[in-house]
Amino acid sequence: MEKYDLTIIIPTFNERDNIENIVESVSGVMHDAGIITEVLVVDDNSDDGTIEKVREMQEKYSNLELIVRYDDHGLSQSVTEGFYKAKADIIQVIDADFSHPPKMIPEFYTSVAQDGNDVVIGSRYLKGGDIENWPLKRRLISLGATFFGRILFPEITDPVSGFFAIKRDVIKNAVMKPRGYKILMEVLGKGHWYQAKEIPFVFKDREEGDSKLKLSTIIDYILQCIDIAVYSFKHHETNVWQEWKKIFKFAAVGISGIFVNVGLLYFLTEYFGIFYLISSLIAIETSIITNFILNDLWTFKGNESRFSKKWHRFVSFQFVSVMGVLINMGILWALTEFAGLYYVISNLFGIGAAFAWNFLVNRNITWKKI
Ligand SMILES: Nc1nc2c(ncn2[C@@H]2O[C@H](COP(=O)(O)OP(=O)(O)O)[C@@H](O)[C@H]2O)c(=O)[nH]1
Ligand SMILES: [Mg+2]
């Protein structure tokens, strides 16, 4: 059996006008880079001549493989099938329509093969990346889509990119439920990986053929996000679980703060005879400080311990906490006054919103990983 360094999966559906060029382009790039590559076209039984073109090209390219699928039509399903049939230990996925620049593949490959990354992602949203010629509607869909994905994978700017490379081990024993368009999300959510890297690139919209993106894909996508969240909740070995753990710790710290707050309020008022509103002010600030210390040492541990950095984080945390209180009270007020909710119920919504605000902003700004 031949030994390949890399398998490049090209999913296709009716790509008659692109297939020849993309195979040639990819082969040329890999030849120049000296990377021994298998090119694996996974086609969903196109009826426009794509399959015939590939068969023709197989005469010339001995490393060109073709899978024609007859059931379970779909991009994610096709790529997943490609994962399992790939002969190399490193796998690259690229669209057939030149939206992804083939000349970047060697950089992806090196990043996996030499720099020890398990997943390398071409990002449209990282600095230096962009989307060319996209109508506003598609930009908005894509931005909305990345929003949910970014909550699941906060370190990754483009978790729905179709241009990425992985070690085959990442998906080897993963229980994937491929559907829709966002196969990378499934890989990130169910696969076993430790280190990911993003490389910015400029996405070019297709010049030949039609795009198959439909608005309904967004519903599939949201279901997929929920599925990944639930999966990681049940199977603690995935990367998303690390995020869940932070959320639980952050909540536990918040609850500890309530005890500090209530205890101190009582203690200062009863034993020191301090006016209860003054006691409350001291109690609130103290609980903010104890929450900060616990989050700094436990929830978001592993930060720079220099005092000036700690102080920076504290100022940020303090500000976010005060904003959180305002959000809580604002929602309490608005829902009670304008939506006619019972104020205790309004307050629950306020607490929920403030928690989300506190967690996300502290997670991404106060304790931002560099
Ligand atoms: N096998 C397979 N490939 C598909 C399917 N839908 C799209 N593709 C391929 O996936 C790539 C991206 O599809 P495209 O329609 O350009 O998506 P867009 O760039 O997000 O609009 C192209 O290479 C398509 O030929 C499908 O249902 N099955
Ligand atoms: Mg495209």
mmCIF file of C-alpha atoms and ligand atoms in Angstrom:
data_model
loop_
_atom_site.group_PDB
_atom_site.id
_atom_site.type_symbol
_atom_site.label_atom_id
_atom_site.label_comp_id
_atom_site.label_asym_id
_atom_site.label_seq_id
_atom_site.Cartn_x
_atom_site.Cartn_y
_atom_site.Cartn_z
ATOM 1 C CA MET A 1 0.000 0.000 0.000
ATOM 2 C CA GLU A 2 1.263 3.412 -0.888
ATOM 3 C CA LYS A 3 2.089 5.698 1.906
ATOM 4 C CA TYR A 4 0.754 9.225 1.691
ATOM 5 C CA ASP A 5 1.684 12.196 3.864
ATOM 6 C CA LEU A 6 -1.639 13.894 3.368
ATOM 7 C CA THR A 7 -5.130 13.190 2.095
ATOM 8 C CA ILE A 8 -6.984 16.132 0.593
ATOM 9 C CA ILE A 9 -10.740 15.664 0.650
ATOM 10 C CA ILE A 10 -12.676 17.605 -1.964
ATOM 11 C CA PRO A 11 -16.447 17.262 -1.478
ATOM 12 C CA THR A 12 -18.328 17.853 -4.698
ATOM 13 C CA PHE A 13 -21.834 18.184 -5.907
ATOM 14 C CA ASN A 14 -22.260 19.317 -9.500
ATOM 15 C CA GLU A 15 -18.826 20.870 -9.892
ATOM 16 C CA ARG A 16 -18.256 20.097 -13.569
ATOM 17 C CA ASP A 17 -16.773 23.543 -14.223
ATOM 18 C CA ASN A 18 -14.388 23.465 -11.281
ATOM 19 C CA ILE A 19 -13.313 19.907 -10.711
ATOM 20 C CA GLU A 20 -10.575 19.722 -13.291
ATOM 21 C CA ASN A 21 -9.024 23.023 -12.254
ATOM 22 C CA ILE A 22 -9.148 22.320 -8.538
ATOM 23 C CA VAL A 23 -7.561 18.884 -8.881
ATOM 24 C CA GLU A 24 -4.836 20.300 -11.109
ATOM 25 C CA SER A 25 -4.227 23.260 -8.865
ATOM 26 C CA VAL A 26 -4.067 21.197 -5.678
ATOM 27 C CA SER A 27 -1.817 18.606 -7.299
ATOM 28 C CA GLY A 28 0.546 21.277 -8.574
ATOM 29 C CA VAL A 29 0.833 22.943 -5.185
ATOM 30 C CA MET A 30 1.496 19.663 -3.400
ATOM 31 C CA HIS A 31 3.994 18.535 -5.980
ATOM 32 C CA ASP A 32 5.947 21.772 -5.605
ATOM 33 C CA ALA A 33 5.857 21.447 -1.822
ATOM 34 C CA GLY A 34 7.117 17.875 -2.002
ATOM 35 C CA ILE A 35 4.240 16.512 0.054
ATOM 36 C CA ILE A 36 3.011 13.117 -1.080
ATOM 37 C CA THR A 37 -0.694 13.551 -1.363
ATOM 38 C CA GLU A 38 -3.795 11.521 -1.988
ATOM 39 C CA VAL A 39 -6.594 13.565 -3.557
ATOM 40 C CA LEU A 40 -9.967 12.169 -2.541
ATOM 41 C CA VAL A 41 -13.043 13.493 -4.310
ATOM 42 C CA VAL A 42 -16.251 12.633 -2.462
ATOM 43 C CA ASP A 43 -19.189 13.189 -4.753
ATOM 44 C CA ASP A 44 -22.894 12.947 -4.001
ATOM 45 C CA ASN A 45 -23.774 11.374 -7.332
ATOM 46 C CA SER A 46 -23.624 14.559 -9.400
ATOM 47 C CA ASP A 47 -25.452 14.322 -12.713
ATOM 48 C CA ASP A 48 -23.625 17.148 -14.483
ATOM 49 C CA GLY A 49 -20.577 15.188 -15.567
ATOM 50 C CA THR A 50 -18.396 15.778 -12.515
ATOM 51 C CA ILE A 51 -17.969 12.039 -11.978
ATOM 52 C CA GLU A 52 -16.982 11.382 -15.595
ATOM 53 C CA LYS A 53 -14.416 14.192 -15.433
ATOM 54 C CA VAL A 54 -12.825 12.687 -12.336
ATOM 55 C CA ARG A 55 -12.715 9.210 -13.899
ATOM 56 C CA GLU A 56 -11.033 10.694 -16.942
ATOM 57 C CA MET A 57 -8.462 12.457 -14.801
ATOM 58 C CA GLN A 58 -7.690 9.265 -12.891
ATOM 59 C CA GLU A 59 -5.872 8.068 -16.009
ATOM 60 C CA LYS A 60 -3.390 10.851 -15.502
ATOM 61 C CA TYR A 61 -3.325 11.125 -11.711
ATOM 62 C CA SER A 62 -2.598 7.860 -9.931
ATOM 63 C CA ASN A 63 -3.164 9.534 -6.554
ATOM 64 C CA LEU A 64 -6.686 10.655 -7.431
ATOM 65 C CA GLU A 65 -9.430 8.689 -5.690
ATOM 66 C CA LEU A 66 -13.177 8.990 -6.130
ATOM 67 C CA ILE A 67 -16.040 8.026 -3.871
ATOM 68 C CA VAL A 68 -19.499 8.293 -5.360
ATOM 69 C CA ARG A 69 -22.258 8.309 -2.782
ATOM 70 C CA TYR A 70 -25.808 7.260 -3.498
ATOM 71 C CA ASP A 71 -27.482 7.590 -0.083
ATOM 72 C CA ASP A 72 -27.636 10.085 2.709
ATOM 73 C CA HIS A 73 -26.860 13.094 0.542
ATOM 74 C CA GLY A 74 -25.015 15.860 2.356
ATOM 75 C CA LEU A 75 -21.806 17.801 2.632
ATOM 76 C CA SER A 76 -20.974 16.805 6.212
ATOM 77 C CA GLN A 77 -21.797 13.184 5.539
ATOM 78 C CA SER A 78 -19.547 13.237 2.490
ATOM 79 C CA VAL A 79 -16.607 14.752 4.323
ATOM 80 C CA THR A 80 -17.072 12.280 7.173
ATOM 81 C CA GLU A 81 -17.035 9.380 4.757
ATOM 82 C CA GLY A 82 -13.847 10.847 3.337
ATOM 83 C CA PHE A 83 -12.317 10.933 6.832
ATOM 84 C CA TYR A 84 -12.809 7.208 7.212
ATOM 85 C CA LYS A 85 -11.520 6.318 3.748
ATOM 86 C CA ALA A 86 -8.505 8.624 3.818
ATOM 87 C CA LYS A 87 -5.201 6.782 3.578
ATOM 88 C CA ALA A 88 -2.951 9.397 5.205
ATOM 89 C CA ASP A 89 -2.723 10.318 8.880
ATOM 90 C CA ILE A 90 -3.261 13.987 8.151
ATOM 91 C CA ILE A 91 -6.370 15.166 6.359
ATOM 92 C CA GLN A 92 -7.134 18.441 4.637
ATOM 93 C CA VAL A 93 -10.616 19.516 3.537
ATOM 94 C CA ILE A 94 -11.068 22.075 0.777
ATOM 95 C CA ASP A 95 -14.022 23.228 -1.346
ATOM 96 C CA ALA A 96 -14.022 22.557 -5.057
ATOM 97 C CA ASP A 97 -15.047 26.074 -6.048
ATOM 98 C CA PHE A 98 -11.778 27.912 -5.274
ATOM 99 C CA SER A 99 -13.253 29.670 -2.264
ATOM 100 C CA HIS A 100 -10.248 28.320 -0.401
ATOM 101 C CA PRO A 101 -6.788 29.032 -1.816
ATOM 102 C CA PRO A 102 -5.009 25.719 -2.582
ATOM 103 C CA LYS A 103 -1.608 27.365 -2.233
ATOM 104 C CA MET A 104 -2.140 27.576 1.545
ATOM 105 C CA ILE A 105 -2.423 23.809 2.004
ATOM 106 C CA PRO A 106 1.306 23.237 2.652
ATOM 107 C CA GLU A 107 1.136 25.772 5.495
ATOM 108 C CA PHE A 108 -1.767 23.855 7.044
ATOM 109 C CA TYR A 109 0.114 20.627 6.597
ATOM 110 C CA THR A 110 3.262 21.901 8.289
ATOM 111 C CA SER A 111 1.248 23.289 11.112
ATOM 112 C CA VAL A 112 -0.150 19.816 11.831
ATOM 113 C CA ALA A 113 2.825 17.673 10.906
ATOM 114 C CA GLN A 114 5.570 19.776 12.505
ATOM 115 C CA ASP A 115 4.027 22.225 14.962
ATOM 116 C CA GLY A 116 1.957 19.623 16.768
ATOM 117 C CA ASN A 117 -1.475 21.084 16.136
ATOM 118 C CA ASP A 118 -4.361 18.620 16.076
ATOM 119 C CA VAL A 119 -6.629 20.933 14.145
ATOM 120 C CA VAL A 120 -5.686 23.822 11.858
ATOM 121 C CA ILE A 121 -8.459 26.089 10.666
ATOM 122 C CA GLY A 122 -8.599 28.607 7.852
ATOM 123 C CA SER A 123 -10.359 31.585 9.419
ATOM 124 C CA ARG A 124 -12.292 34.297 7.631
ATOM 125 C CA TYR A 125 -12.630 36.281 10.836
ATOM 126 C CA LEU A 126 -9.115 36.345 12.200
ATOM 127 C CA LYS A 127 -7.151 39.525 11.510
ATOM 128 C CA GLY A 128 -6.030 39.289 7.906
ATOM 129 C CA GLY A 129 -8.931 37.076 6.900
ATOM 130 C CA ASP A 130 -11.977 38.263 4.980
ATOM 131 C CA ILE A 131 -14.830 37.333 2.701
ATOM 132 C CA GLU A 132 -14.749 38.704 -0.791
ATOM 133 C CA ASN A 133 -17.842 39.503 -2.849
ATOM 134 C CA TRP A 134 -20.340 38.309 -0.335
ATOM 135 C CA PRO A 135 -23.806 39.825 -0.317
ATOM 136 C CA LEU A 136 -24.902 41.239 3.028
ATOM 137 C CA LYS A 137 -27.423 38.449 3.565
ATOM 138 C CA ARG A 138 -24.753 35.756 3.461
ATOM 139 C CA ARG A 139 -22.419 37.735 5.678
ATOM 140 C CA LEU A 140 -25.157 38.051 8.260
ATOM 141 C CA ILE A 141 -26.032 34.359 8.146
ATOM 142 C CA SER A 142 -22.413 33.454 8.493
ATOM 143 C CA LEU A 143 -21.870 35.893 11.348
ATOM 144 C CA GLY A 144 -24.945 34.594 13.160
ATOM 145 C CA ALA A 145 -23.707 31.065 12.635
ATOM 146 C CA THR A 146 -20.277 31.775 14.036
ATOM 147 C CA PHE A 147 -21.846 33.486 17.051
ATOM 148 C CA PHE A 148 -23.248 30.252 18.502
ATOM 149 C CA GLY A 149 -20.170 28.318 17.553
ATOM 150 C CA ARG A 150 -18.014 30.870 19.301
ATOM 151 C CA ILE A 151 -19.888 30.340 22.539
ATOM 152 C CA LEU A 152 -19.064 26.628 22.316
ATOM 153 C CA PHE A 153 -15.483 27.277 21.206
ATOM 154 C CA PRO A 154 -14.476 30.675 22.553
ATOM 155 C CA GLU A 155 -10.878 30.412 21.400
ATOM 156 C CA ILE A 156 -11.852 29.826 17.790
ATOM 157 C CA THR A 157 -12.980 32.653 15.542
ATOM 158 C CA ASP A 158 -14.280 30.538 12.648
ATOM 159 C CA PRO A 159 -15.584 27.202 13.972
ATOM 160 C CA VAL A 160 -17.727 26.692 10.872
ATOM 161 C CA SER A 161 -14.995 27.090 8.293
ATOM 162 C CA GLY A 162 -14.933 24.527 5.485
ATOM 163 C CA PHE A 163 -11.166 24.902 5.063
ATOM 164 C CA PHE A 164 -9.230 22.967 7.685
ATOM 165 C CA ALA A 165 -6.741 20.205 8.368
ATOM 166 C CA ILE A 166 -6.808 17.582 11.117
ATOM 167 C CA LYS A 167 -4.868 14.634 12.408
ATOM 168 C CA ARG A 168 -6.875 11.548 11.657
ATOM 169 C CA ASP A 169 -6.653 10.544 15.323
ATOM 170 C CA VAL A 170 -8.908 13.473 16.210
ATOM 171 C CA ILE A 171 -11.937 11.770 14.693
ATOM 172 C CA LYS A 172 -10.840 8.155 15.025
ATOM 173 C CA ASN A 173 -13.148 7.120 17.867
ATOM 174 C CA ALA A 174 -15.451 10.114 17.775
ATOM 175 C CA VAL A 175 -19.196 9.547 17.677
ATOM 176 C CA MET A 176 -20.101 12.028 14.997
ATOM 177 C CA LYS A 177 -23.567 12.881 13.840
ATOM 178 C CA PRO A 178 -22.758 14.566 10.563
ATOM 179 C CA ARG A 179 -25.469 16.646 8.989
ATOM 180 C CA GLY A 180 -25.819 20.012 7.321
ATOM 181 C CA TYR A 181 -22.850 22.109 6.354
ATOM 182 C CA LYS A 182 -20.816 22.542 9.492
ATOM 183 C CA ILE A 183 -18.640 19.492 9.657
ATOM 184 C CA LEU A 184 -15.843 21.342 11.429
ATOM 185 C CA MET A 185 -18.136 22.066 14.385
ATOM 186 C CA GLU A 186 -18.812 18.364 14.687
ATOM 187 C CA VAL A 187 -15.091 17.622 14.604
ATOM 188 C CA LEU A 188 -14.383 20.246 17.269
ATOM 189 C CA GLY A 189 -17.350 19.224 19.388
ATOM 190 C CA LYS A 190 -17.002 15.443 19.297
ATOM 191 C CA GLY A 191 -13.384 14.859 18.340
ATOM 192 C CA HIS A 192 -10.361 14.476 20.582
ATOM 193 C CA TRP A 193 -8.024 17.403 20.227
ATOM 194 C CA TYR A 194 -5.853 19.530 22.432
ATOM 195 C CA GLN A 195 -4.195 22.120 20.319
ATOM 196 C CA ALA A 196 -5.836 24.089 17.532
ATOM 197 C CA LYS A 197 -4.486 26.873 15.397
ATOM 198 C CA GLU A 198 -6.145 29.309 13.031
ATOM 199 C CA ILE A 199 -4.656 30.778 9.894
ATOM 200 C CA PRO A 200 -6.403 33.774 8.307
ATOM 201 C CA PHE A 201 -7.431 33.555 4.672
ATOM 202 C CA VAL A 202 -9.600 35.485 2.253
ATOM 203 C CA PHE A 203 -12.673 33.531 1.230
ATOM 204 C CA LYS A 204 -13.549 34.062 -2.426
ATOM 205 C CA ASP A 205 -17.054 33.338 -3.562
ATOM 206 C CA ARG A 206 -17.460 30.865 -6.395
ATOM 207 C CA GLU A 207 -17.248 32.027 -9.979
ATOM 208 C CA GLU A 208 -18.586 28.799 -11.492
ATOM 209 C CA GLY A 209 -21.719 26.873 -10.567
ATOM 210 C CA ASP A 210 -24.224 27.565 -7.822
ATOM 211 C CA SER A 211 -23.957 27.742 -4.086
ATOM 212 C CA LYS A 212 -26.142 25.298 -2.219
ATOM 213 C CA LEU A 213 -26.498 27.240 0.991
ATOM 214 C CA LYS A 214 -30.113 27.569 2.110
ATOM 215 C CA LEU A 215 -31.603 29.537 4.955
ATOM 216 C CA SER A 216 -32.866 26.301 6.526
ATOM 217 C CA THR A 217 -29.267 25.322 7.160
ATOM 218 C CA ILE A 218 -29.282 27.767 10.042
ATOM 219 C CA ILE A 219 -31.889 25.677 11.862
ATOM 220 C CA ASP A 220 -29.826 22.548 11.331
ATOM 221 C CA TYR A 221 -26.916 24.481 12.655
ATOM 222 C CA ILE A 222 -28.617 25.556 15.878
ATOM 223 C CA LEU A 223 -29.734 21.953 16.477
ATOM 224 C CA GLN A 224 -26.160 20.886 15.927
ATOM 225 C CA CYS A 225 -24.907 23.398 18.516
ATOM 226 C CA ILE A 226 -27.414 22.082 21.049
ATOM 227 C CA ASP A 227 -26.449 18.512 20.258
ATOM 228 C CA ILE A 228 -22.765 19.290 20.793
ATOM 229 C CA ALA A 229 -23.499 21.088 24.078
ATOM 230 C CA VAL A 230 -25.561 18.135 25.343
ATOM 231 C CA TYR A 231 -23.030 15.607 24.126
ATOM 232 C CA SER A 232 -20.153 17.309 25.886
ATOM 233 C CA PHE A 233 -22.237 17.522 29.021
ATOM 234 C CA LYS A 234 -22.645 13.758 29.023
ATOM 235 C CA HIS A 235 -19.171 12.819 27.748
ATOM 236 C CA HIS A 236 -16.676 14.768 29.700
ATOM 237 C CA GLU A 237 -13.712 14.080 27.500
ATOM 238 C CA THR A 238 -14.346 16.740 24.868
ATOM 239 C CA ASN A 239 -13.029 20.240 24.636
ATOM 240 C CA VAL A 240 -16.419 21.871 25.149
ATOM 241 C CA TRP A 241 -16.559 20.225 28.573
ATOM 242 C CA GLN A 242 -13.687 22.464 29.665
ATOM 243 C CA GLU A 243 -16.015 25.401 29.041
ATOM 244 C CA TRP A 244 -18.834 23.797 30.993
ATOM 245 C CA LYS A 245 -16.475 23.349 33.915
ATOM 246 C CA LYS A 246 -15.644 27.047 33.877
ATOM 247 C CA ILE A 247 -19.326 27.944 33.853
ATOM 248 C CA PHE A 248 -20.010 25.695 36.865
ATOM 249 C CA LYS A 249 -17.038 27.025 38.771
ATOM 250 C CA PHE A 250 -18.022 30.587 38.026
ATOM 251 C CA ALA A 251 -21.541 29.877 39.281
ATOM 252 C CA ALA A 252 -20.215 28.188 42.429
ATOM 253 C CA VAL A 253 -18.034 31.201 43.143
ATOM 254 C CA GLY A 254 -21.057 33.461 42.602
ATOM 255 C CA ILE A 255 -23.040 31.450 45.160
ATOM 256 C CA SER A 256 -20.177 31.656 47.642
ATOM 257 C CA GLY A 257 -20.317 35.426 47.162
ATOM 258 C CA ILE A 258 -23.957 35.460 48.221
ATOM 259 C CA PHE A 259 -22.970 33.830 51.515
ATOM 260 C CA VAL A 260 -20.181 36.353 52.059
ATOM 261 C CA ASN A 261 -22.569 39.174 51.252
ATOM 262 C CA VAL A 262 -25.436 38.036 53.494
ATOM 263 C CA GLY A 263 -23.122 36.948 56.324
ATOM 264 C CA LEU A 264 -21.205 40.198 56.416
ATOM 265 C CA LEU A 265 -24.344 42.307 56.167
ATOM 266 C CA TYR A 266 -25.744 40.541 59.216
ATOM 267 C CA PHE A 267 -22.486 40.515 61.165
ATOM 268 C CA LEU A 268 -21.592 44.189 60.636
ATOM 269 C CA THR A 269 -25.116 45.369 61.361
ATOM 270 C CA GLU A 270 -25.753 43.171 64.399
ATOM 271 C CA TYR A 271 -22.359 43.140 66.102
ATOM 272 C CA PHE A 272 -20.814 46.428 65.043
ATOM 273 C CA GLY A 273 -24.022 48.415 65.013
ATOM 274 C CA ILE A 274 -23.328 49.772 61.539
ATOM 275 C CA PHE A 275 -26.257 51.225 59.612
ATOM 276 C CA TYR A 276 -27.499 48.372 57.439
ATOM 277 C CA LEU A 277 -27.090 50.198 54.111
ATOM 278 C CA ILE A 278 -23.466 50.942 54.928
ATOM 279 C CA SER A 279 -22.992 47.315 56.002
ATOM 280 C CA SER A 280 -24.485 46.281 52.695
ATOM 281 C CA LEU A 281 -22.058 48.407 50.730
ATOM 282 C CA ILE A 282 -19.107 46.867 52.584
ATOM 283 C CA ALA A 283 -20.642 43.392 52.187
ATOM 284 C CA ILE A 284 -21.130 43.817 48.435
ATOM 285 C CA GLU A 285 -17.602 45.049 47.850
ATOM 286 C CA THR A 286 -16.146 42.303 50.009
ATOM 287 C CA SER A 287 -18.040 39.653 48.057
ATOM 288 C CA ILE A 288 -16.758 41.139 44.813
ATOM 289 C CA ILE A 289 -13.230 40.850 46.165
ATOM 290 C CA THR A 290 -13.643 37.265 47.397
ATOM 291 C CA ASN A 291 -15.301 36.307 44.089
ATOM 292 C CA PHE A 292 -12.385 37.820 42.240
ATOM 293 C CA ILE A 293 -9.825 35.933 44.289
ATOM 294 C CA LEU A 294 -11.606 32.594 43.844
ATOM 295 C CA ASN A 295 -12.113 33.088 40.107
ATOM 296 C CA ASP A 296 -8.532 34.184 39.663
ATOM 297 C CA LEU A 297 -7.121 31.186 41.516
ATOM 298 C CA TRP A 298 -9.646 28.554 40.509
ATOM 299 C CA THR A 299 -12.171 29.219 37.718
ATOM 300 C CA PHE A 300 -9.712 30.881 35.363
ATOM 301 C CA LYS A 301 -6.492 29.655 36.887
ATOM 302 C CA GLY A 302 -3.115 29.855 35.212
ATOM 303 C CA ASN A 303 -2.816 33.616 34.850
ATOM 304 C CA GLU A 304 0.162 35.898 35.168
ATOM 305 C CA SER A 305 0.775 36.440 38.850
ATOM 306 C CA ARG A 306 2.527 39.816 38.592
ATOM 307 C CA PHE A 307 0.734 42.290 40.842
ATOM 308 C CA SER A 308 0.109 44.863 38.130
ATOM 309 C CA LYS A 309 -1.580 42.227 35.964
ATOM 310 C CA LYS A 310 -3.661 40.983 38.875
ATOM 311 C CA TRP A 311 -4.667 44.552 39.605
ATOM 312 C CA HIS A 312 -5.714 45.008 35.969
ATOM 313 C CA ARG A 313 -7.878 41.921 36.154
ATOM 314 C CA PHE A 314 -9.401 43.101 39.389
ATOM 315 C CA VAL A 315 -10.334 46.508 37.974
ATOM 316 C CA SER A 316 -11.925 44.803 34.986
ATOM 317 C CA PHE A 317 -13.803 42.349 37.226
ATOM 318 C CA GLN A 318 -15.012 45.170 39.438
ATOM 319 C CA PHE A 319 -16.320 47.103 36.455
ATOM 320 C CA VAL A 320 -18.032 44.045 34.963
ATOM 321 C CA SER A 321 -19.639 43.265 38.341
ATOM 322 C CA VAL A 322 -21.061 46.769 38.689
ATOM 323 C CA MET A 323 -22.389 46.592 35.122
ATOM 324 C CA GLY A 324 -23.869 43.190 35.994
ATOM 325 C CA VAL A 325 -25.769 44.697 38.905
ATOM 326 C CA LEU A 326 -27.096 47.438 36.613
ATOM 327 C CA ILE A 327 -28.169 44.855 34.022
ATOM 328 C CA ASN A 328 -29.896 42.833 36.737
ATOM 329 C CA MET A 329 -31.748 45.881 38.037
ATOM 330 C CA GLY A 330 -32.553 47.214 34.565
ATOM 331 C CA ILE A 331 -34.210 43.953 33.560
ATOM 332 C CA LEU A 332 -35.975 43.673 36.911
ATOM 333 C CA TRP A 333 -37.382 47.155 36.365
ATOM 334 C CA ALA A 334 -38.286 46.774 32.688
ATOM 335 C CA LEU A 335 -40.006 43.408 32.998
ATOM 336 C CA THR A 336 -41.942 44.498 36.085
ATOM 337 C CA GLU A 337 -43.004 47.896 34.759
ATOM 338 C CA PHE A 338 -43.578 47.166 31.094
ATOM 339 C CA ALA A 339 -44.219 43.452 30.817
ATOM 340 C CA GLY A 340 -46.280 43.294 34.019
ATOM 341 C CA LEU A 341 -44.309 40.397 35.499
ATOM 342 C CA TYR A 342 -44.242 39.746 39.225
ATOM 343 C CA TYR A 343 -41.042 41.407 40.425
ATOM 344 C CA VAL A 344 -39.570 38.236 41.911
ATOM 345 C CA ILE A 345 -39.929 36.530 38.536
ATOM 346 C CA SER A 346 -38.494 39.551 36.716
ATOM 347 C CA ASN A 347 -35.534 39.359 39.028
ATOM 348 C CA LEU A 348 -34.818 35.757 37.983
ATOM 349 C CA PHE A 349 -34.504 36.922 34.373
ATOM 350 C CA GLY A 350 -32.307 39.759 35.580
ATOM 351 C CA ILE A 351 -30.052 37.328 37.438
ATOM 352 C CA GLY A 352 -29.825 35.076 34.368
ATOM 353 C CA ALA A 353 -28.865 37.955 32.072
ATOM 354 C CA ALA A 354 -26.360 39.344 34.560
ATOM 355 C CA PHE A 355 -24.800 35.904 34.962
ATOM 356 C CA ALA A 356 -24.420 35.513 31.193
ATOM 357 C CA TRP A 357 -22.939 39.001 30.967
ATOM 358 C CA ASN A 358 -20.551 38.453 33.875
ATOM 359 C CA PHE A 359 -19.380 35.099 32.656
ATOM 360 C CA LEU A 360 -18.888 35.983 29.000
ATOM 361 C CA VAL A 361 -17.207 39.332 29.555
ATOM 362 C CA ASN A 362 -14.945 38.078 32.311
ATOM 363 C CA ARG A 363 -14.190 34.942 30.335
ATOM 364 C CA ASN A 364 -13.260 36.873 27.206
ATOM 365 C CA ILE A 365 -11.827 40.114 28.578
ATOM 366 C CA THR A 366 -10.844 39.971 32.247
ATOM 367 C CA TRP A 367 -9.248 36.533 31.960
ATOM 368 C CA LYS A 368 -8.540 36.597 28.267
ATOM 369 C CA LYS A 369 -5.883 34.058 27.267
ATOM 370 C CA ILE A 370 -3.106 35.581 25.267
HETATM 371 N N1 LIG B 1 -20.529 15.683 -1.589
HETATM 372 C C1 LIG B 1 -21.198 16.828 -1.455
HETATM 373 N N2 LIG B 1 -20.563 17.995 -1.667
HETATM 374 C C2 LIG B 1 -21.269 19.139 -1.528
HETATM 375 C C3 LIG B 1 -22.634 19.160 -1.166
HETATM 376 N N3 LIG B 1 -23.043 20.453 -1.109
HETATM 377 C C4 LIG B 1 -21.962 21.201 -1.422
HETATM 378 N N4 LIG B 1 -20.897 20.415 -1.684
HETATM 379 C C5 LIG B 1 -19.532 20.822 -2.014
HETATM 380 O O1 LIG B 1 -19.024 21.511 -0.886
HETATM 381 C C6 LIG B 1 -18.270 22.644 -1.281
HETATM 382 C C7 LIG B 1 -18.905 23.908 -0.740
HETATM 383 O O2 LIG B 1 -20.193 24.061 -1.293
HETATM 384 P P1 LIG B 1 -20.780 25.459 -1.734
HETATM 385 O O3 LIG B 1 -22.090 25.189 -2.340
HETATM 386 O O4 LIG B 1 -19.777 26.200 -2.542
HETATM 387 O O5 LIG B 1 -20.983 26.145 -0.332
HETATM 388 P P2 LIG B 1 -20.736 27.663 0.032
HETATM 389 O O6 LIG B 1 -19.392 28.046 -0.464
HETATM 390 O O7 LIG B 1 -20.870 27.683 1.507
HETATM 391 O O8 LIG B 1 -21.823 28.386 -0.674
HETATM 392 C C8 LIG B 1 -18.218 22.588 -2.791
HETATM 393 O O9 LIG B 1 -17.058 21.899 -3.149
HETATM 394 C C9 LIG B 1 -19.455 21.792 -3.147
HETATM 395 O O10 LIG B 1 -19.335 21.111 -4.377
HETATM 396 C C10 LIG B 1 -23.274 17.906 -0.957
HETATM 397 O O11 LIG B 1 -24.455 17.829 -0.633
HETATM 398 N N5 LIG B 1 -22.513 16.779 -1.107
HETATM 399 MG MG MG B 2 -18.601 27.835 -2.203
#
